[in-house]
Amino acid sequence: MSDRISVAKTYKLYLGGAFPRSESGRTYPVADAKGKFLANAAQASRKDLREAVVAARGAFKKWSGATAYNRGQVLYRVAEVLEGRREQFIAEVAASEGVAAKRAQALVDTAIDRWVWYAGWTDKLATVLGAANPVAGPYFSFSVPEPTGVVGVLAPQRSSLLGLVSVLAPVLATGSTAVVVGSQDRPLPAITLSEVLATSDVPGGVVNLLTGHTAELAPWLASHADVNALDLTGAHAEQRKGLEEAAAGTVKRVLRTPLEEPDWAERPDIGRLRAVLETKTVWHPTGV
Amino acid sequence: MPETKTSPAADTGPPPAFADAVRDETSLRRFLHGLPGVDAVGVEQRAAGLATRSIKKASKLWAIDMAISMVDLTTLEGADTAGKVRSLCAKGRRPDPDAPEVPRVAAICVYPDMAATAVAELAGTGVGVASVATAFPSGRSSLAVKLADTAYAVEAGATEIDMVIDRGAFLSGRYGQVFDEIQQVKAACGDAHLKVILETGELATYDNVRRASWLGLLAGGDFIKTSTGKVSPAATLPVTHVMLQAVHDWHATTGELRGVKPAGGIRTTKDAIRYLVAVREVAGERWLDPRLFRFGASSLLNDLLMQRRTQLQGHYSGPDYVTVD
C-alpha cells in the first residue's frame, strides 16, 4: 500500500471564462453514491449567479454573431477535448452515479456523441426551422430562427454528464449563452466539463457553470430580468410552480420538463433547440 | 464653526491665508513644492481598504439616490446631435420613467455648441447645464481661444464650465501660467461655476495631483475634476482620495467649501458607492451633496437605475428595462 496521501480537491465555479471561488466563500462536500467523500465544490451564492448572468450577457453578442459554421467548429472542438478526458469522465460518472465502469463508459460515449450531434445542427437550423413564406402580395417574407439570449439551465440532478450535455449543447448550438446550475449532489462531471470548455475554443462567458444548492439559486435565476429563457429540468418539484410564476414576471421562455428525468440515452429530437430560438419574420418588397 | 461659503468671489483675490502663496510665480512654486508628499502606498491601501466596506439595504438605496442626484450626465462625442442632447436631457429630468420619485441628475454635460440646446430643454427643471470649454480635451490652444470658448458656453446659458488645465505648462513647471489661465477663465465664467479638470491620467504622480489640486483651488476653481474621460487612466479611487484631502484641507484653512468631480471609468453602482464612502471618510459628511461632489458619467446612470430597481423589486433587473442612450 502506498503511503502517499492523495490531494483532496476544492473546486471552483466557472464564470466568465475564469475559475473564481464563490463570492460567499462557501463550499460543500461532495460524496460518491456510497457516501464516501470525493471533493469539495464551491457553493455559489445569488451574487455569483448575478455575475454569471452579466458574463453570459457580455458573451452573447460575439457568440450569437459568429457564423453557424464557426459555432459548429467550436463545438466539434469541444467534443475532441471531451474525448481526450474520456477516462476522467468515466471515473467521475461511475463514482457520482454509482454505476459500473462499463455502464459509465457507455454514458460518457453517448454524451460525447450527443455533443457532436448538436454541433452538427448549428448550420442546419436555419434551413429546417426557417422558411420563405408564401404571401398574397408583392413581398418576400422570410422567417429565420434567432437565438433567444441568455438561457438559465437547471441541469438534471441525476444524470451528471449525459443529462447535462443534453441540456447544454442545444443552447450553445443555437447561439444562446448559458448560466448553468449543475447537479447539486453530483457536480464533478459538470466541473470537469467546465474545464473542457475553458480549454477549447468556446469564448469565456458563453457557458457559466455554478455548483451549489439548486433550491437556493433557482428563484434568483427565474426572476432575473436579464435572463431570457429558463430550463426547469433540474428544478425541485415543490419549487416549479413558483419558478414558472417568477419567470412569467419577466416574460421568460420556460422549458417545462417532466418531473421524472427521461432516459437521456434516447435519441433526441430538435425540441430543445427550438425551445431557445425566436423566429424573426421579415417582409421585403419585391421589385423596385 | 467658521462662516462658510460655497463659491469664491470672483473679484477678490485668494483668501488671506494664501495671499503670500500666490504673490508671484516663485512663491507659488515654493508653496506647491512645499506641500507634503503623498504617501502612495498609504493612499492606495486606504482607498482599497475603504472600497471593501459593504453598504446594504436602506443605506444602499440612499446611496443610489444620492449618486443619481450627483451625476453629471455626459455626452462628449464628435457625433453628438441636437436630438441626442435633447433625449439625454429628457433622461436627466426623469431618469426612470416608471419611478417619478427618482431624483433628477445634477447636470447635463455637453460641448459648448450643444449648450444652448440643453439650456432650452432644461429650463425651469433645476438641472444644470455644464459645458466643457478651453479647447477641451487637450487644452492646446491660445488663451484668447480658450477665453472665447468659455464666453461662448456662458452666453449659451451654461451654468457650469468644465475647463481643462494646460498640462504641458503644468508639467514644465510653469505654474504661474496655469494659475493665470484658471483665474482668467474664472473671470470669464461670470456667475457660472467653474470646474477645473486636472487630467490626472497625464500628471503621472500623486504629488503632481496634489499640487494641481491646490493650484486649481488657489486660482478659484469651484470644483476640481479628475479627468476629461478621453485619457486612460481616468478617475481612480486613490487619485480622488488625494483631491478630497485637498478640498478638506482647503475648507479647514479658509472655511470655503469646494467640490470634487471624478469623471471617466465609473460605470457601476458598486464603483459609485465606493466613491461615496471615500467622500464621507476623507472629506467629510457635508460633501455628500450634489453641490460639492459630482460623478462625470454616462453609462453609470443606467446601472444605478437597474440597481435601484433590484433593491425595490426584489429581483435582478436587466438593461432591457432602462433607456438606451
XYZ file of C-alpha atoms in Angstrom:
613
model
C 0.000 0.000 0.000
C 1.272 3.411 -0.917
C 1.993 5.938 1.809
C 1.039 8.777 -0.406
C -1.889 10.925 0.665
C -3.984 11.941 -2.309
C -4.652 15.632 -2.877
C -8.198 16.486 -1.827
C -9.649 18.980 -4.267
C -11.722 22.062 -3.668
C -13.275 23.013 -6.959
C -14.360 26.470 -8.011
C -17.033 27.996 -10.181
C -16.731 28.579 -13.915
C -17.678 32.161 -14.539
C -16.863 34.389 -17.497
C -14.108 32.067 -18.675
C -12.334 32.090 -15.287
C -12.488 29.857 -12.237
C -13.260 32.093 -9.247
C -14.235 30.986 -5.761
C -17.756 31.720 -4.678
C -18.099 35.341 -3.598
C -19.611 33.936 -0.401
C -16.528 31.813 0.296
C -18.775 28.792 0.848
C -18.027 25.228 -0.203
C -19.850 21.965 0.340
C -18.612 18.378 0.419
C -19.442 16.116 -2.490
C -19.773 12.407 -1.833
C -19.961 9.453 -4.182
C -23.043 7.246 -4.492
C -21.997 5.282 -1.392
C -21.450 8.382 0.706
C -17.657 8.468 0.546
C -16.067 11.924 0.353
C -14.921 12.861 -3.167
C -14.093 16.564 -3.143
C -15.317 19.975 -2.066
C -17.354 22.006 -4.526
C -17.976 25.756 -4.428
C -21.418 26.696 -3.158
C -22.490 29.583 -5.356
C -24.493 32.479 -3.949
C -27.033 34.691 -5.680
C -24.293 37.232 -6.316
C -22.250 34.637 -8.183
C -25.375 33.970 -10.199
C -25.740 37.674 -10.947
C -22.125 37.815 -12.113
C -22.743 34.759 -14.266
C -25.675 36.455 -15.973
C -23.560 39.562 -16.612
C -20.846 37.362 -18.132
C -23.347 35.475 -20.261
C -24.927 38.693 -21.495
C -21.496 40.077 -22.337
C -20.596 36.974 -24.330
C -23.895 36.811 -26.190
C -23.098 39.305 -28.914
C -19.960 37.552 -30.057
C -21.330 34.001 -29.755
C -24.632 34.711 -31.463
C -22.868 36.810 -34.067
C -20.433 34.054 -35.009
C -21.315 32.231 -38.199
C -23.193 28.980 -37.738
C -20.292 27.178 -39.374
C -17.849 28.683 -36.897
C -20.042 27.761 -33.930
C -20.181 24.228 -35.227
C -16.392 24.052 -35.468
C -16.014 25.307 -31.922
C -18.458 22.709 -30.642
C -16.702 19.916 -32.566
C -13.501 21.055 -30.924
C -15.179 20.666 -27.531
C -16.052 17.103 -28.488
C -12.406 16.446 -29.293
C -11.312 17.689 -25.880
C -14.109 15.698 -24.228
C -12.750 12.623 -25.944
C -9.299 13.377 -24.537
C -10.710 13.481 -20.991
C -12.727 10.310 -21.500
C -11.065 8.307 -18.719
C -11.557 11.063 -16.166
C -15.224 11.415 -17.096
C -15.768 7.663 -16.838
C -14.261 7.583 -13.349
C -16.299 10.603 -12.208
C -19.577 9.399 -13.679
C -19.027 5.963 -12.131
C -18.335 7.497 -8.719
C -21.096 10.108 -8.863
C -23.885 7.944 -10.206
C -22.783 4.677 -8.577
C -22.765 2.739 -11.825
C -20.319 0.108 -13.004
C -17.363 1.178 -15.121
C -18.847 -0.353 -18.232
C -22.114 1.498 -17.846
C -20.239 4.725 -17.093
C -18.222 4.246 -20.237
C -21.387 3.877 -22.281
C -22.834 7.044 -20.708
C -19.700 9.086 -21.443
C -19.544 7.824 -25.027
C -23.178 8.700 -25.547
C -22.563 12.149 -24.061
C -19.701 12.840 -26.477
C -21.796 11.581 -29.392
C -24.644 13.790 -28.222
C -22.361 16.798 -28.229
C -21.271 16.012 -31.795
C -24.893 15.546 -32.815
C -25.819 19.001 -31.580
C -22.633 20.510 -33.086
C -23.859 19.313 -36.456
C -27.115 21.205 -36.053
C -25.630 24.708 -35.893
C -25.655 25.333 -39.653
C -28.781 23.320 -40.403
C -31.200 25.019 -38.054
C -31.968 27.949 -40.326
C -32.841 25.595 -43.158
C -35.042 23.342 -41.072
C -36.751 25.921 -38.863
C -36.657 28.908 -41.205
C -38.937 29.474 -44.172
C -39.647 31.579 -47.219
C -43.302 32.230 -46.521
C -45.876 32.338 -49.333
C -47.716 35.658 -49.033
C -50.523 37.243 -51.063
C -48.768 40.407 -52.114
C -45.666 41.737 -53.828
C -43.400 40.834 -50.921
C -40.777 38.360 -49.951
C -41.459 37.082 -46.470
C -38.739 35.211 -44.632
C -38.754 33.586 -41.252
C -35.404 32.924 -39.653
C -34.606 31.404 -36.266
C -32.551 33.569 -33.913
C -31.034 32.729 -30.529
C -33.135 33.934 -27.634
C -30.291 35.315 -25.489
C -29.184 34.236 -22.034
C -30.618 30.874 -21.057
C -30.786 29.742 -17.438
C -30.373 25.992 -17.179
C -31.128 23.956 -14.085
C -29.181 20.837 -15.024
C -30.590 17.363 -14.368
C -29.972 16.195 -10.804
C -29.451 12.508 -11.599
C -27.690 12.231 -14.955
C -24.480 14.058 -14.178
C -22.855 14.176 -17.616
C -25.139 12.823 -20.321
C -28.089 14.770 -18.942
C -26.009 17.920 -18.610
C -24.694 17.660 -22.164
C -28.214 17.002 -23.432
C -29.498 20.258 -21.944
C -26.429 22.447 -22.501
C -25.347 21.553 -26.045
C -28.637 22.630 -27.684
C -28.405 26.049 -26.005
C -24.909 26.588 -27.384
C -25.752 25.229 -30.819
C -28.427 27.874 -31.322
C -26.071 30.720 -30.390
C -27.520 31.479 -26.984
C -25.321 31.719 -23.914
C -25.928 29.733 -20.757
C -25.934 30.076 -16.996
C -25.997 26.508 -15.731
C -26.679 25.369 -12.189
C -25.097 21.916 -12.080
C -26.423 18.840 -10.336
C -26.301 19.553 -6.611
C -25.140 16.152 -5.384
C -23.254 15.041 -8.495
C -21.373 18.118 -9.692
C -17.969 16.647 -10.530
C -18.567 15.733 -14.198
C -20.050 19.207 -14.686
C -16.947 20.804 -13.174
C -14.723 18.738 -15.444
C -16.894 19.762 -18.391
C -16.247 23.386 -17.480
C -12.508 22.661 -17.550
C -13.008 21.189 -21.008
C -14.898 24.275 -22.155
C -12.204 26.553 -20.761
C -9.508 24.747 -22.736
C -11.395 24.501 -26.007
C -12.329 27.458 -28.196
C -15.586 28.446 -26.508
C -15.308 32.166 -25.660
C -15.345 32.992 -21.947
C -18.822 33.734 -20.625
C -20.684 31.641 -23.194
C -21.081 28.929 -20.575
C -21.105 29.795 -16.896
C -21.330 26.839 -14.592
C -22.320 27.223 -10.973
C -22.325 24.490 -8.385
C -24.344 24.786 -5.214
C -27.828 24.349 -3.858
C -30.330 24.363 -6.679
C -33.202 25.384 -4.413
C -31.262 28.454 -3.281
C -30.187 29.620 -6.740
C -33.207 28.719 -8.871
C -35.552 31.516 -7.691
C -32.915 34.192 -8.416
C -32.337 32.748 -11.857
C -36.064 32.557 -12.573
C -36.727 36.152 -11.528
C -33.631 37.721 -13.105
C -34.830 40.235 -15.680
C -31.798 39.781 -17.925
C -32.339 36.036 -18.432
C -34.425 35.236 -21.494
C -35.255 31.569 -21.050
C -35.345 29.044 -18.248
C -34.924 25.289 -18.436
C -36.586 23.650 -15.441
C -35.123 20.157 -15.902
C -33.286 20.028 -12.579
C -35.780 22.057 -10.540
C -37.305 20.557 -7.421
C -40.935 19.527 -7.702
C -42.174 21.853 -4.960
C -40.387 24.878 -6.476
C -41.542 24.521 -10.061
C -44.778 26.450 -9.769
C -43.062 29.385 -8.069
C -40.254 29.372 -10.620
C -42.702 29.473 -13.505
C -44.530 32.383 -11.897
C -41.298 34.274 -11.321
C -40.222 33.600 -14.897
C -43.562 34.885 -16.165
C -42.943 38.137 -14.267
C -40.131 38.956 -16.671
C -41.638 37.184 -19.695
C -39.142 34.350 -19.992
C -39.466 31.345 -22.173
C -39.865 28.394 -19.836
C -38.979 24.886 -20.869
C -41.195 22.631 -18.779
C -39.949 19.112 -18.405
C -41.426 16.025 -16.726
C -40.521 15.618 -13.052
C -39.000 12.237 -13.710
C -35.836 12.544 -15.807
C -36.181 10.917 -19.222
C -33.857 8.220 -20.490
C -31.170 10.578 -21.703
C -29.628 7.883 -23.892
C -32.642 8.017 -26.177
C -32.081 9.772 -29.460
C -33.238 13.386 -29.021
C -35.303 15.475 -31.406
C -34.827 19.179 -32.082
C -37.318 20.222 -29.404
C -34.621 21.580 -27.134
C -33.108 23.577 -29.978
C -36.464 25.038 -30.887
C -37.152 25.928 -27.253
C -34.369 28.521 -27.190
C -34.953 30.052 -30.615
C -37.048 33.036 -31.581
C -38.490 33.319 -35.053
C -37.910 36.584 -36.821
C -40.080 37.254 -39.861
C -39.093 39.924 -42.348
C -41.256 41.391 -45.110
C -39.430 42.823 -48.035
C -40.980 44.391 -51.118
C -40.219 42.648 -54.381
C -39.027 44.513 -57.457
C -38.414 48.247 -57.292
C -17.706 76.526 13.078
C -16.348 79.191 10.763
C -18.593 81.014 8.356
C -18.732 79.103 5.074
C -19.481 79.988 1.524
C -19.642 77.671 -1.440
C -18.129 79.843 -4.085
C -15.081 82.040 -4.067
C -15.830 85.597 -5.013
C -14.590 86.339 -8.482
C -13.319 89.849 -7.811
C -11.474 89.332 -4.560
C -8.124 87.570 -4.555
C -7.260 84.385 -2.768
C -8.104 84.035 0.924
C -5.705 85.872 3.251
C -4.169 82.591 4.377
C -2.779 82.072 0.900
C -2.144 85.665 -0.183
C 1.594 85.068 0.108
C 1.499 81.842 -1.848
C 0.146 83.439 -4.982
C 2.112 86.683 -4.912
C 4.333 85.664 -7.818
C 5.409 82.576 -9.700
C 8.357 81.883 -7.423
C 6.275 81.911 -4.264
C 3.631 79.813 -5.999
C 6.239 77.228 -6.890
C 7.638 77.337 -3.372
C 4.163 76.808 -1.945
C 3.229 73.903 -4.281
C 6.546 72.157 -3.821
C 6.301 72.731 -0.089
C 3.123 70.669 0.103
C 3.742 67.384 1.899
C 4.389 64.475 -0.459
C 1.669 61.891 -0.915
C 2.319 58.502 0.657
C 1.488 56.486 -2.469
C 1.350 53.120 -0.742
C -0.689 54.545 2.092
C -3.286 56.268 -0.075
C -3.701 53.203 -2.263
C -4.052 50.968 0.750
C -6.589 53.269 2.350
C -8.565 53.515 -0.885
C -8.553 49.737 -1.262
C -9.496 49.267 2.386
C -12.437 51.644 2.246
C -13.561 50.044 -1.010
C -14.239 46.780 0.811
C -16.872 48.384 3.009
C -20.232 46.749 2.494
C -23.237 49.015 2.064
C -26.582 47.263 2.367
C -30.340 47.737 2.132
C -31.605 51.163 3.229
C -28.116 52.683 3.150
C -27.565 51.289 -0.323
C -30.859 52.678 -1.554
C -29.947 56.054 -0.057
C -26.527 55.877 -1.694
C -28.056 55.048 -5.077
C -30.433 58.010 -4.921
C -27.619 60.262 -3.732
C -25.399 59.059 -6.563
C -28.148 59.679 -9.133
C -28.560 63.228 -7.879
C -24.792 63.717 -8.239
C -24.487 62.527 -11.819
C -23.326 64.971 -14.465
C -24.885 63.064 -17.338
C -22.347 63.465 -20.074
C -22.160 63.214 -23.819
C -18.920 64.459 -25.343
C -18.752 62.854 -28.742
C -17.991 64.234 -32.145
C -21.188 62.520 -33.260
C -23.429 64.425 -30.815
C -26.557 65.874 -32.375
C -29.219 68.180 -31.007
C -31.555 65.182 -30.930
C -29.176 63.173 -28.820
C -28.672 66.034 -26.396
C -32.426 66.517 -26.103
C -33.014 62.847 -25.322
C -30.217 62.967 -22.771
C -31.867 65.992 -21.170
C -35.160 64.120 -21.031
C -33.390 61.310 -19.263
C -31.741 63.728 -16.846
C -35.079 65.315 -15.984
C -36.695 61.980 -15.303
C -34.117 59.200 -15.109
C -36.600 56.356 -14.579
C -39.911 56.979 -16.332
C -41.562 54.276 -14.201
C -40.464 55.866 -10.955
C -41.138 59.594 -10.640
C -39.568 59.675 -7.184
C -36.093 59.092 -8.618
C -34.131 62.333 -8.185
C -33.053 64.352 -11.184
C -29.419 64.303 -12.166
C -27.250 67.258 -11.179
C -26.394 68.475 -14.662
C -26.105 67.610 -18.306
C -22.558 67.942 -19.600
C -22.068 68.778 -23.287
C -19.774 70.580 -25.723
C -20.277 74.368 -25.951
C -22.166 74.255 -29.251
C -24.761 71.969 -27.656
C -25.149 74.068 -24.508
C -27.960 76.215 -25.939
C -29.935 73.098 -26.879
C -29.533 71.679 -23.389
C -30.424 75.011 -21.744
C -33.681 75.172 -23.704
C -34.566 71.612 -22.731
C -33.786 72.019 -19.067
C -35.243 75.458 -18.374
C -37.019 75.501 -15.029
C -36.100 71.960 -14.025
C -33.229 72.746 -11.687
C -30.926 70.514 -13.711
C -27.760 72.428 -14.540
C -26.073 72.664 -17.897
C -22.355 72.022 -17.776
C -20.281 72.795 -20.807
C -16.695 71.829 -21.370
C -14.557 74.662 -22.653
C -10.983 75.893 -23.151
C -10.087 73.671 -26.105
C -11.331 70.513 -24.420
C -9.936 67.848 -24.076
C -6.287 68.688 -24.755
C -6.331 72.355 -23.788
C -3.822 73.082 -26.507
C -4.692 76.489 -27.809
C -4.052 80.152 -27.140
C -5.505 81.838 -24.095
C -7.628 84.034 -26.340
C -9.248 80.994 -27.927
C -9.824 79.422 -24.511
C -11.480 82.559 -23.182
C -13.607 82.859 -26.314
C -14.607 79.193 -25.919
C -15.632 79.892 -22.335
C -17.549 83.036 -23.254
C -19.369 81.102 -25.991
C -20.563 78.491 -23.491
C -21.554 81.097 -20.899
C -23.507 83.116 -23.477
C -25.338 79.955 -24.476
C -26.536 79.759 -20.896
C -24.274 77.111 -19.374
C -24.391 77.254 -15.580
C -21.211 75.291 -15.121
C -17.968 75.389 -17.084
C -15.592 72.420 -17.125
C -12.184 73.765 -18.126
C -9.011 71.779 -18.735
C -5.665 72.954 -17.412
C -2.651 73.226 -19.675
C -0.888 70.016 -18.676
C 2.113 70.861 -20.824
C 2.671 74.057 -18.850
C 1.981 72.347 -15.538
C 4.415 69.511 -16.160
C 7.068 72.013 -17.336
C 6.703 73.797 -14.018
C 5.074 76.961 -15.453
C 2.611 77.084 -12.588
C 2.092 80.810 -12.932
C 0.793 80.386 -16.460
C -1.691 77.706 -15.382
C -2.754 79.836 -12.412
C -3.364 82.900 -14.585
C -5.311 80.886 -17.112
C -7.625 79.456 -14.488
C -8.141 82.911 -12.981
C -8.996 84.459 -16.316
C -11.344 81.650 -17.254
C -12.960 82.044 -13.851
C -13.462 85.720 -14.584
C -14.932 84.863 -17.992
C -17.366 82.456 -16.309
C -19.250 85.222 -14.530
C -21.908 83.517 -12.396
C -21.247 80.081 -13.845
C -19.484 77.560 -11.616
C -16.005 76.589 -12.718
C -14.749 73.000 -12.634
C -11.032 72.622 -13.199
C -10.092 69.390 -14.955
C -6.639 68.248 -13.879
C -6.476 65.243 -16.228
C -4.791 63.172 -13.541
C -4.038 60.391 -16.013
C -1.421 62.672 -17.536
C 0.024 64.023 -14.300
C 1.971 60.827 -13.556
C 2.349 61.137 -9.765
C 0.141 61.685 -6.738
C 2.381 64.596 -5.747
C 1.522 66.270 -9.041
C -2.172 65.594 -8.439
C -1.911 67.260 -5.039
C -0.083 70.273 -6.498
C -2.546 70.603 -9.365
C -5.461 70.331 -6.925
C -4.099 73.165 -4.788
C -3.300 75.190 -7.858
C -6.899 74.804 -9.045
C -8.244 75.783 -5.632
C -5.906 78.760 -5.243
C -6.861 80.080 -8.658
C -10.555 79.996 -7.777
C -11.990 76.740 -9.179
C -15.311 75.803 -7.549
C -14.650 72.158 -8.321
C -11.587 70.146 -9.109
C -12.288 67.359 -11.541
C -10.128 64.311 -12.219
C -10.319 63.778 -15.941
C -11.752 64.554 -19.307
C -12.740 60.941 -19.854
C -10.673 60.929 -23.039
C -7.445 59.708 -21.420
C -6.808 56.408 -19.710
C -6.467 56.006 -16.759
C -9.360 58.334 -15.943
C -10.743 58.654 -12.409
C -9.301 56.273 -9.848
C -10.104 55.967 -6.163
C -6.621 56.881 -4.844
C -6.461 59.991 -7.017
C -9.900 61.012 -5.811
C -8.685 60.487 -2.237
C -5.840 62.952 -2.817
C -8.225 65.511 -4.277
C -10.756 65.051 -1.489
C -7.947 65.665 1.021
C -7.167 68.899 -0.786
C -10.738 70.255 -0.584
C -10.976 69.098 3.016
C -7.766 70.936 3.916
C -8.880 73.961 1.913
C -12.056 74.130 3.954
C -10.168 73.648 7.201
C -7.902 76.591 6.366
C -10.224 79.038 4.627
C -13.743 77.963 5.572
C -14.694 77.746 1.914
C -16.370 74.655 0.531
C -15.079 73.413 -2.807
C -16.169 70.331 -4.707
C -14.635 67.292 -6.356
C -15.785 65.545 -9.504
C -14.336 62.216 -10.554
C -15.090 61.528 -14.204
C -14.466 58.720 -16.602
C -14.450 54.985 -15.965
C -17.097 54.975 -13.225
C -19.664 52.616 -14.694
C -21.196 50.569 -11.912
C -23.167 51.238 -8.781
C -20.525 49.395 -6.826
C -17.881 51.854 -8.060
C -20.095 54.839 -7.285
C -20.761 53.655 -3.739
C -17.034 53.207 -3.183
C -16.565 56.835 -4.151
C -19.311 57.920 -1.778
C -17.616 56.020 1.047
C -14.377 57.826 0.192
C -16.184 61.182 0.203
C -17.639 60.502 3.629
C -14.378 59.253 5.110
C -11.828 61.572 3.517
C -13.593 64.891 3.010
C -16.492 64.588 5.404
C -20.215 64.102 5.542
C -21.091 67.571 4.264
C -19.506 66.696 0.926
C -22.268 64.119 0.378
C -24.112 66.806 -1.511
C -24.539 67.320 -5.262
C -23.270 70.873 -4.789
C -19.921 69.506 -3.604
C -19.495 66.139 -5.261
C -20.370 65.013 -8.756
C -19.875 62.000 -10.959
C -18.980 62.664 -14.587
C -20.555 59.664 -16.244
C -22.844 58.409 -18.945
C -23.395 54.652 -18.530
C -23.301 54.869 -14.717
C -26.839 56.235 -14.570
C -28.355 53.139 -16.173
C -26.551 50.867 -13.747
C -27.736 52.959 -10.810
C -31.312 52.713 -12.090
C -31.020 48.952 -12.540
C -29.658 48.525 -9.028
C -32.397 50.727 -7.679
C -34.992 48.507 -9.317
C -33.249 45.425 -7.965
C -33.429 46.848 -4.454
C -37.104 47.717 -4.721
C -38.427 44.820 -6.795
C -36.511 42.056 -5.049
C -35.104 40.544 -8.207
C -32.269 41.394 -10.545
C -33.041 43.834 -13.330
C -31.594 43.984 -16.809
C -30.528 46.521 -19.418
C -33.743 45.905 -21.369
C -35.583 47.834 -18.659
C -33.698 51.116 -18.922
C -33.386 53.513 -21.815
C -30.624 53.195 -24.356
C -28.684 56.434 -24.640
